[in-house]
CSV table of N, CA and C in Angstrom, one decimal:
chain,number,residue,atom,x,y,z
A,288,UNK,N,15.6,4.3,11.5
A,288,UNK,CA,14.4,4.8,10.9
A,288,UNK,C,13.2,3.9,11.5
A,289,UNK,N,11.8,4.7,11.7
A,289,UNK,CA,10.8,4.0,12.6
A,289,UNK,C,10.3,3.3,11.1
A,290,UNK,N,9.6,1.8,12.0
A,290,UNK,CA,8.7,1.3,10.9
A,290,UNK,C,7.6,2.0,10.8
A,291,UNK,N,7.5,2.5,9.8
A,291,UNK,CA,5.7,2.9,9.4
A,291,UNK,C,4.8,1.8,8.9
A,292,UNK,N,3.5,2.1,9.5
A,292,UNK,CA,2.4,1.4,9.0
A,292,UNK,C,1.7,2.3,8.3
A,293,UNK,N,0.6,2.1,8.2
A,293,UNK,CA,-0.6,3.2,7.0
A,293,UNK,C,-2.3,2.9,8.4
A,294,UNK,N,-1.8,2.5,9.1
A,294,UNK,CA,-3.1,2.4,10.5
A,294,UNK,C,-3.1,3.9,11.3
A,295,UNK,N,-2.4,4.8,11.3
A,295,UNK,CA,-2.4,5.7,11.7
A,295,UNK,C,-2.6,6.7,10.4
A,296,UNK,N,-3.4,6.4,9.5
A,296,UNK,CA,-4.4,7.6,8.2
A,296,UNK,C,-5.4,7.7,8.4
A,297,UNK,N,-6.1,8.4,8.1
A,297,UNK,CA,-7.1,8.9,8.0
A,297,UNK,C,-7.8,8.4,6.5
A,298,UNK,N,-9.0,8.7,5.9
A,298,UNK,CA,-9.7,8.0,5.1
A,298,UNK,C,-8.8,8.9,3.6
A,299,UNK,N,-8.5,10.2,3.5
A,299,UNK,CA,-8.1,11.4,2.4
A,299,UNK,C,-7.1,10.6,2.2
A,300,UNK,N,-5.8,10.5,3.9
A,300,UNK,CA,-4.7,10.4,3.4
A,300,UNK,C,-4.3,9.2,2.7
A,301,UNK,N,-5.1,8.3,3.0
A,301,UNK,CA,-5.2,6.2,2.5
A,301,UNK,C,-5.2,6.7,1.0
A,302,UNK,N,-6.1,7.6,0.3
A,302,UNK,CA,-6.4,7.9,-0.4
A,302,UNK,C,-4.8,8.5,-1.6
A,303,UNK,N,-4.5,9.6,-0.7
A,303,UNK,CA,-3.2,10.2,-1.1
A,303,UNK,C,-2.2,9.3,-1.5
A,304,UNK,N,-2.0,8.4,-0.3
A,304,UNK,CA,-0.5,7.0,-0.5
A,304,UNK,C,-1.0,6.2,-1.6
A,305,UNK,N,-1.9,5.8,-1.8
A,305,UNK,CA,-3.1,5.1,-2.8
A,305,UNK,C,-1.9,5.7,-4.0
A,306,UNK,N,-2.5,6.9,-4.5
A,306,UNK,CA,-2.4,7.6,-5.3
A,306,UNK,C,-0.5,7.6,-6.0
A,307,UNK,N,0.1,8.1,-4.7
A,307,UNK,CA,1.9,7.9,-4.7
A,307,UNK,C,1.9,6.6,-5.2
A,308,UNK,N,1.5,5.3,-4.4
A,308,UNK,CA,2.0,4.1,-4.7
A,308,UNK,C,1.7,3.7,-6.2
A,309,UNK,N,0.7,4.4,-6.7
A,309,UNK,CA,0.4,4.0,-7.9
A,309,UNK,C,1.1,5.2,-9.0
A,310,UNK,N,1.4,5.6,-8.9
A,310,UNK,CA,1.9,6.3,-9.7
A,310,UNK,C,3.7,6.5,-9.5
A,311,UNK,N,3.9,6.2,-8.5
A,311,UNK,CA,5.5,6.1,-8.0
A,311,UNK,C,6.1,7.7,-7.4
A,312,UNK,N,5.4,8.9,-8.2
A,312,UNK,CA,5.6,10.2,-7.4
A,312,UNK,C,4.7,10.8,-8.2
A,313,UNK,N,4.4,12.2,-7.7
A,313,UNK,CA,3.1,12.8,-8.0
A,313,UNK,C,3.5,14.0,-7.2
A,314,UNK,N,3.1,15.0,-8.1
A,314,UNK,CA,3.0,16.9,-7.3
A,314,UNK,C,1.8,17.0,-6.9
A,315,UNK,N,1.6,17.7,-6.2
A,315,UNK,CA,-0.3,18.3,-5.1
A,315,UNK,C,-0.8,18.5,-6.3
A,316,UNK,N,-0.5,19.2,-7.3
A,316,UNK,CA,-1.4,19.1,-8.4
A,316,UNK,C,-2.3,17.7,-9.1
A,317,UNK,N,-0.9,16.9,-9.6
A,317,UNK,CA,-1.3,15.5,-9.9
A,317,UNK,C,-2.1,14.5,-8.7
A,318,UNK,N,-2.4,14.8,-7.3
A,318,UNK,CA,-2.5,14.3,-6.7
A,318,UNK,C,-4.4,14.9,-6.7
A,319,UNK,N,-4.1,16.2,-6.5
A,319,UNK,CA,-5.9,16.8,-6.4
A,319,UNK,C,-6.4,15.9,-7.5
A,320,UNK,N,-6.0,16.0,-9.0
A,320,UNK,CA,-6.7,15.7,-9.9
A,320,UNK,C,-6.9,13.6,-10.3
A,321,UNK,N,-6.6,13.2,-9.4
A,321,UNK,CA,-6.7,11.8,-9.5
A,321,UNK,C,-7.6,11.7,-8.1
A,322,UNK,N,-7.6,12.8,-6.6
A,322,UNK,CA,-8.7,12.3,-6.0
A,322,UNK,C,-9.7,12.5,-6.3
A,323,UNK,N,-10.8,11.3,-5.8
A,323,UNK,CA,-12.5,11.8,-6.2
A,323,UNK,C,-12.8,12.3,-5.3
A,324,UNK,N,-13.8,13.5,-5.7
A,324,UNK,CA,-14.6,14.6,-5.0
A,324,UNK,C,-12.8,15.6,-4.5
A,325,UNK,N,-12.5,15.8,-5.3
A,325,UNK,CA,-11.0,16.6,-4.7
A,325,UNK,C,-11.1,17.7,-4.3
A,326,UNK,N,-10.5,17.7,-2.7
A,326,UNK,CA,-10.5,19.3,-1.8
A,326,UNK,C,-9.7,19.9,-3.0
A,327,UNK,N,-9.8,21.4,-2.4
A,327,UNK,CA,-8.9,22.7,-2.8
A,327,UNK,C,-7.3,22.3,-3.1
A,328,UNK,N,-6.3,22.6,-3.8
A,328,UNK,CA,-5.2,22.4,-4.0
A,328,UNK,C,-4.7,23.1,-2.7
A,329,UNK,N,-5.2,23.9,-2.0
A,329,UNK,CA,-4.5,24.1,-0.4
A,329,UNK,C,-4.1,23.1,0.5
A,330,UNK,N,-5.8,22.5,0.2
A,330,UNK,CA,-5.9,21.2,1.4
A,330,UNK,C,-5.1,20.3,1.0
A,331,UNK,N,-4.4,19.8,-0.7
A,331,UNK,CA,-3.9,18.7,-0.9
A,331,UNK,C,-2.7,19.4,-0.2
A,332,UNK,N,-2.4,20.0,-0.8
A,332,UNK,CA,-0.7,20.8,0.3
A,332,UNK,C,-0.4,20.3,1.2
A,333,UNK,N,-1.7,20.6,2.3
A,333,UNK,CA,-1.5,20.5,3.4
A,333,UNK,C,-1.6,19.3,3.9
A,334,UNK,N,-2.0,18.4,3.3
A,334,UNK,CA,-2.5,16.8,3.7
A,334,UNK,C,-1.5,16.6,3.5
A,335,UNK,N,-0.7,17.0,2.2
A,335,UNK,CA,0.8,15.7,1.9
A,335,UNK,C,2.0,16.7,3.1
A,336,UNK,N,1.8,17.6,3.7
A,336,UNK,CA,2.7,18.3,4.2
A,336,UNK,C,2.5,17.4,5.8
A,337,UNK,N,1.2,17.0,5.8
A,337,UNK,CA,1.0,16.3,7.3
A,337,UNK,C,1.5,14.6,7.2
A,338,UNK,N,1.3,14.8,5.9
A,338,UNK,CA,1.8,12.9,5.5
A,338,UNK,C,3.2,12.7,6.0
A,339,UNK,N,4.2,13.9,5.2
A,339,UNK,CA,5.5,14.2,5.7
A,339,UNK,C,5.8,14.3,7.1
A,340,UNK,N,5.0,15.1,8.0
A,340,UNK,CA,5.7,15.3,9.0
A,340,UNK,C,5.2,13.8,9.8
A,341,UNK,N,4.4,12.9,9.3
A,341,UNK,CA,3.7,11.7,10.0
A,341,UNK,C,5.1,10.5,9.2
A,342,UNK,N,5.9,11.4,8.3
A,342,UNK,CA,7.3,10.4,8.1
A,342,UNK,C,6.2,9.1,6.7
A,343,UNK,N,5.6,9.1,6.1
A,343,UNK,CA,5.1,8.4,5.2
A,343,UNK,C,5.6,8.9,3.6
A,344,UNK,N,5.4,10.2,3.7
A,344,UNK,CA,6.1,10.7,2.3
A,344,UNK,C,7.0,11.9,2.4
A,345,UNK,N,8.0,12.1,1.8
A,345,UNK,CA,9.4,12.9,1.3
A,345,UNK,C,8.8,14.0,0.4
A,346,UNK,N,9.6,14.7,0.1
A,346,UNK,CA,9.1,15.4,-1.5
A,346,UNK,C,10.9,15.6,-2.0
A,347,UNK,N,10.9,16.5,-3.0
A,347,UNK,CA,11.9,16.3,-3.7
A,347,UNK,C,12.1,17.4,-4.5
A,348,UNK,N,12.9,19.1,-4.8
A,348,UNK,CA,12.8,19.7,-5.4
A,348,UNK,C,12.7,19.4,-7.0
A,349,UNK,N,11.5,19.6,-7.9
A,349,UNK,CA,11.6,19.6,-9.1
A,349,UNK,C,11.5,20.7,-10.3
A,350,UNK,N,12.6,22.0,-10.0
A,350,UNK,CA,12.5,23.3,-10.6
A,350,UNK,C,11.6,23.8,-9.3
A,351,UNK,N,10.5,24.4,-10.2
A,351,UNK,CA,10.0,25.4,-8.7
A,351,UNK,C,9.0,24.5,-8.2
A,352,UNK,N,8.8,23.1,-8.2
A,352,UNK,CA,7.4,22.3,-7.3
A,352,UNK,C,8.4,21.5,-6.6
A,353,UNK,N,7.4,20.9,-5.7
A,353,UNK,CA,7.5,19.8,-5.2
A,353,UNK,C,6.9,18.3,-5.8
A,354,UNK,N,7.6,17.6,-6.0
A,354,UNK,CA,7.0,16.1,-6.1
A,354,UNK,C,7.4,15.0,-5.1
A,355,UNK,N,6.1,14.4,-4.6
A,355,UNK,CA,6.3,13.9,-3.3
A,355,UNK,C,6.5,12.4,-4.0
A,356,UNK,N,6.9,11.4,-3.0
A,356,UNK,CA,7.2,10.0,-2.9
A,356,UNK,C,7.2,9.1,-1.2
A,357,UNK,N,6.4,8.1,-2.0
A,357,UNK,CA,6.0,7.8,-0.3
A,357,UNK,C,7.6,7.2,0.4
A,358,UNK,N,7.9,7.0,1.4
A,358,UNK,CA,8.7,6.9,2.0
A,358,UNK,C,9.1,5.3,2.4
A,359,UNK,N,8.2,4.6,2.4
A,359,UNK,CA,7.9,3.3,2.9
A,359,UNK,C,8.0,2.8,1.1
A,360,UNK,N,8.7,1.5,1.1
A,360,UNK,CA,8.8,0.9,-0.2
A,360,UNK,C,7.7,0.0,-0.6
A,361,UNK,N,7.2,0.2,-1.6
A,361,UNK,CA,5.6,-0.8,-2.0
A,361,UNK,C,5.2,-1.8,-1.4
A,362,UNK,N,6.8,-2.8,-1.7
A,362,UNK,CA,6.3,-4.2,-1.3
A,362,UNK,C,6.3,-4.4,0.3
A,363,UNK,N,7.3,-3.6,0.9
A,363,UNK,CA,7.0,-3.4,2.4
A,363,UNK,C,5.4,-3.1,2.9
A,364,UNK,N,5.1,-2.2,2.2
A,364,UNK,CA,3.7,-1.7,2.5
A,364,UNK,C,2.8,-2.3,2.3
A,365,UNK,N,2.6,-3.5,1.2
A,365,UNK,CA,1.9,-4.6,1.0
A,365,UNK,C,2.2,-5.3,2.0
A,366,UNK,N,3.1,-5.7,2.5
A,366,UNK,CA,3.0,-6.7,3.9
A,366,UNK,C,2.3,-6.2,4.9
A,367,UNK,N,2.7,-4.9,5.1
A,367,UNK,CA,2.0,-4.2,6.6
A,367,UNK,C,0.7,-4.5,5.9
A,368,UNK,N,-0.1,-3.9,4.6
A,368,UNK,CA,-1.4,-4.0,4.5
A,368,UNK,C,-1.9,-5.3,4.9
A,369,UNK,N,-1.5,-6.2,4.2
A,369,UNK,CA,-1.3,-7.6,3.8
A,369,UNK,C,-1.8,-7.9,5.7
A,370,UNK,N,-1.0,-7.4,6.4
A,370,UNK,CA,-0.9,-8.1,7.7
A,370,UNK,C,-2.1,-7.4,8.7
A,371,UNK,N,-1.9,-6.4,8.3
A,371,UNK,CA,-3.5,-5.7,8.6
A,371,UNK,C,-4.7,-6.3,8.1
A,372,UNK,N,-5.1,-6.7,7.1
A,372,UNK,CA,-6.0,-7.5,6.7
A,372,UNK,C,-6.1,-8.5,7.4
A,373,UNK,N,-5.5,-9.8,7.6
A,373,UNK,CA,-5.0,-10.7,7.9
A,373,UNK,C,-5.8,-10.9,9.3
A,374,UNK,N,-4.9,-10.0,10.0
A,374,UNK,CA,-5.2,-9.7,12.0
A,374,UNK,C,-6.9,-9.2,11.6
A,375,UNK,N,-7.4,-8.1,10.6
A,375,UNK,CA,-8.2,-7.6,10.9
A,375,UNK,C,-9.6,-8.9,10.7
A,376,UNK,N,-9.9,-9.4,9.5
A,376,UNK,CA,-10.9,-10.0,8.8
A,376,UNK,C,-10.4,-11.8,9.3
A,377,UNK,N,-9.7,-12.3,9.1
A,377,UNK,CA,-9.3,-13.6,9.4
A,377,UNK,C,-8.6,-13.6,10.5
A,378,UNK,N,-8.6,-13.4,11.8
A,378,UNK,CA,-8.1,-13.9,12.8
A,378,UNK,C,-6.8,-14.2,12.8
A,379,UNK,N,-5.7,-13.4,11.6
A,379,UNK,CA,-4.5,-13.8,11.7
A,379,UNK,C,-3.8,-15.1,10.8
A,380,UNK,N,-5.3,-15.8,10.2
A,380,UNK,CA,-4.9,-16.7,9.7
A,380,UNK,C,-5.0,-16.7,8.1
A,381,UNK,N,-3.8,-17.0,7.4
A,381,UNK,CA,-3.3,-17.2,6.1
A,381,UNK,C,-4.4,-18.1,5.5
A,382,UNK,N,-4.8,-19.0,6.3
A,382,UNK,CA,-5.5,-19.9,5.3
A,382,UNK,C,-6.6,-19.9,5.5
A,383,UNK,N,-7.2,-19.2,6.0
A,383,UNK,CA,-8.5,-18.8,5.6
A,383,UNK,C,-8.6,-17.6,5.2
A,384,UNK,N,-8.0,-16.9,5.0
A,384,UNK,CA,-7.7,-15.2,3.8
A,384,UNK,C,-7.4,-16.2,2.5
A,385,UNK,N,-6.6,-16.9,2.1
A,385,UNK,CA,-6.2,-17.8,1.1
A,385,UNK,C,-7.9,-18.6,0.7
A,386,UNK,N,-8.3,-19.4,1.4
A,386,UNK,CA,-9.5,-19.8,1.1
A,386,UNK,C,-10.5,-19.3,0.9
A,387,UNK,N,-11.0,-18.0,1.3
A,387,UNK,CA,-11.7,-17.3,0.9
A,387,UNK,C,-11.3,-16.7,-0.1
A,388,UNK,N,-10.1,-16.1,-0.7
A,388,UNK,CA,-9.9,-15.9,-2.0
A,388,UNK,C,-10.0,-17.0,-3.5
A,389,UNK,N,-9.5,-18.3,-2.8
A,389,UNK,CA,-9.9,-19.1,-3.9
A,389,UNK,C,-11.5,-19.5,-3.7
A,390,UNK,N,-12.0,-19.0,-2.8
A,390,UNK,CA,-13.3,-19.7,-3.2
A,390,UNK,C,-14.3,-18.6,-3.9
A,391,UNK,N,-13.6,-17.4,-4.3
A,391,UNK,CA,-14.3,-16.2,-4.6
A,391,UNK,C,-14.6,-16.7,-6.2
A,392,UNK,N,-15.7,-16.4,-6.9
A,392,UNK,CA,-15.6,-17.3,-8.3
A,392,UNK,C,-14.8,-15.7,-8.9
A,393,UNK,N,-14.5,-15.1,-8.7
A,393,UNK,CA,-13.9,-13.9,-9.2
A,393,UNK,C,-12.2,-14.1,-9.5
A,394,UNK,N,-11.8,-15.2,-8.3
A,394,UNK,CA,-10.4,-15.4,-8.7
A,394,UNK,C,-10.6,-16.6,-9.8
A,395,UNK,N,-10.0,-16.4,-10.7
A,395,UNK,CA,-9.8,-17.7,-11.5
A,395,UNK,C,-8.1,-17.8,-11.8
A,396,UNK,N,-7.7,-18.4,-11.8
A,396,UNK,CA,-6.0,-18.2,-11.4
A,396,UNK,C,-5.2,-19.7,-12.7
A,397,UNK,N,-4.4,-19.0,-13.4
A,397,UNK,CA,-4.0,-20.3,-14.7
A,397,UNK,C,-2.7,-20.9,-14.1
A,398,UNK,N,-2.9,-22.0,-14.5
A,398,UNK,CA,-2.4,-23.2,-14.5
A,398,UNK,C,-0.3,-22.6,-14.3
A,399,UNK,N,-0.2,-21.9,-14.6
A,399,UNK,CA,1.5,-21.3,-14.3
A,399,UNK,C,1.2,-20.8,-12.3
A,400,UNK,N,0.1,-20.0,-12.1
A,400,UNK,CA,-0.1,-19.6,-10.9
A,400,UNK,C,-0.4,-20.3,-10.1
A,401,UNK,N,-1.1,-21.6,-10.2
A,401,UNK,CA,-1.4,-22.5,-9.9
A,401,UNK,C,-0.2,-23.1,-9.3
A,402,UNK,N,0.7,-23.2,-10.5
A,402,UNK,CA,2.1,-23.8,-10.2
A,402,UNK,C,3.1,-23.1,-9.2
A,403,UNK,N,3.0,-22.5,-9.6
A,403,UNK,CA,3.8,-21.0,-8.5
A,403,UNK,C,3.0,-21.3,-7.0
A,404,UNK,N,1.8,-21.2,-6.9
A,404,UNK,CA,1.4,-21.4,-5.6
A,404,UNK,C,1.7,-23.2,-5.0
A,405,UNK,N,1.3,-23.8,-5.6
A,405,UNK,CA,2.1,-24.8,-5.5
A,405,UNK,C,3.5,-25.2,-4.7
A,406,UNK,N,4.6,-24.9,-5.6
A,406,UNK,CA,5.6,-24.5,-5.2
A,406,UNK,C,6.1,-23.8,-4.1
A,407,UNK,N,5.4,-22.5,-4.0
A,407,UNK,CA,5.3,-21.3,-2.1
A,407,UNK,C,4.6,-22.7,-1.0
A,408,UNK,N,3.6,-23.8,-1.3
A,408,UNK,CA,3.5,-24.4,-0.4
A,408,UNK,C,4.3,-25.6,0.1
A,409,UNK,N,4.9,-25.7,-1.4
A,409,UNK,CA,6.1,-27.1,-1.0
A,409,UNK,C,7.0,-26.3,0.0
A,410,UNK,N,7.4,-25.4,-0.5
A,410,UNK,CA,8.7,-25.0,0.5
A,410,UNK,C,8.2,-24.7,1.7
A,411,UNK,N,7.1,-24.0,2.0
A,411,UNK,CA,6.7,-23.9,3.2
A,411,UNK,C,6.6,-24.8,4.0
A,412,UNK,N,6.1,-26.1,3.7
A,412,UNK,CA,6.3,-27.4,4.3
A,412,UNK,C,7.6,-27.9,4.7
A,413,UNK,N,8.8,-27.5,3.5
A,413,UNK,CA,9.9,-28.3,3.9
A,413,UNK,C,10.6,-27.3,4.7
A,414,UNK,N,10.5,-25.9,5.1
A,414,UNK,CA,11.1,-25.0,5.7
A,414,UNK,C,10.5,-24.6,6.8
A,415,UNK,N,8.9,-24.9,7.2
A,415,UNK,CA,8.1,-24.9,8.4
A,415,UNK,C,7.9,-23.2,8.3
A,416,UNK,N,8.0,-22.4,7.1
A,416,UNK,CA,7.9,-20.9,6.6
A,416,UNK,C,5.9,-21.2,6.7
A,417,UNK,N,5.9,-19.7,7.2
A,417,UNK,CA,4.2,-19.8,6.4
A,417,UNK,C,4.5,-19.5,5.1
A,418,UNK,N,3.1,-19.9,4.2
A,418,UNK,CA,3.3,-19.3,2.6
A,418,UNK,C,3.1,-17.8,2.8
C-alpha cells in the first residue's frame, strides 16, 4: 500500500478528510451538510468519488448508501500533517514549532502536561529520539 499524504488536496477536499477524520465516517449527505458554503449533493459525490480514486477514502455498503471512511489512520495523518507544518513554517525544526506554541499566551498547559512533556524530553535525551 502507497503512503498517502493530504499535500496532493485541493482546498474542498482538506475540507472533506477534515470532516471523515472528525466524525470517523460520514455519507455525501452528512458530509454536504457539515461543509460551509456546501456544493450540490452531486459535487459532494463526486469529490468523495475522486478522493477514492486519489486512494484517501474507501466507502462501505450501508443498505442502499454509501458511507465513506478515510483510508489513512488519524494518528498517521497527524504525523504527515504534523510534518508538513514542521518543513513548511519552521524550517523542519521541532523546537521552534514547540516554542512558538509555548510562547502563544493561548496555550496554557497544567501541571500533569507539563509533566508529560517533561518526561517526552528526558527520554529523548537518553535515547537521542527527537520529542
Amino acid at each position: 500500500m502507497t503512503r498517502q499524504t493530504h499535500n496532493d488536496l485541493s482546498r474542498r477536499e482538506r475540507q472533506i478528510i477534515d470532516i471523515l477524520y472528525a466524525r470517523g465516517r460520514a455519507t455525501a449527505a452528512d458530509v454536504q451538510g457539515a461543509l460551509p458554503e456546501p456544493p450540490s449533493y452531486s459535487a459532494v459525490r463526486a469529490m468523495l468519488r475522486i478522493l477514492e480514486e486519489k486512494g484517501h477514502v474507501r466507502h462501505e455498503q450501508d443498505g442502499p448508501r454509501y458511507v465513506y471512511v478515510p483510508t489513512v489512520a488519524r494518528d498517521n495523518a497527524q504525523r504527515s500533517a504534523l510534518r508538513h507544518v514542521l518543513q513548511t513554517f519552521f524550517d523542519g525544526s521541532a523546537e521552534q514549532a514547540i516554542s512558538a506554541l509555548l510562547d502563544d499566551g493561548a496555550a496554557t498547559l497544567s501541571e500533569s502536561e507539563l509533566d508529560r512533556l517533561q518526561q517526552l524530553i528526558n527520554r529523548a535525551r537518553h535515547t537521542g529520539a527527537q520529542p
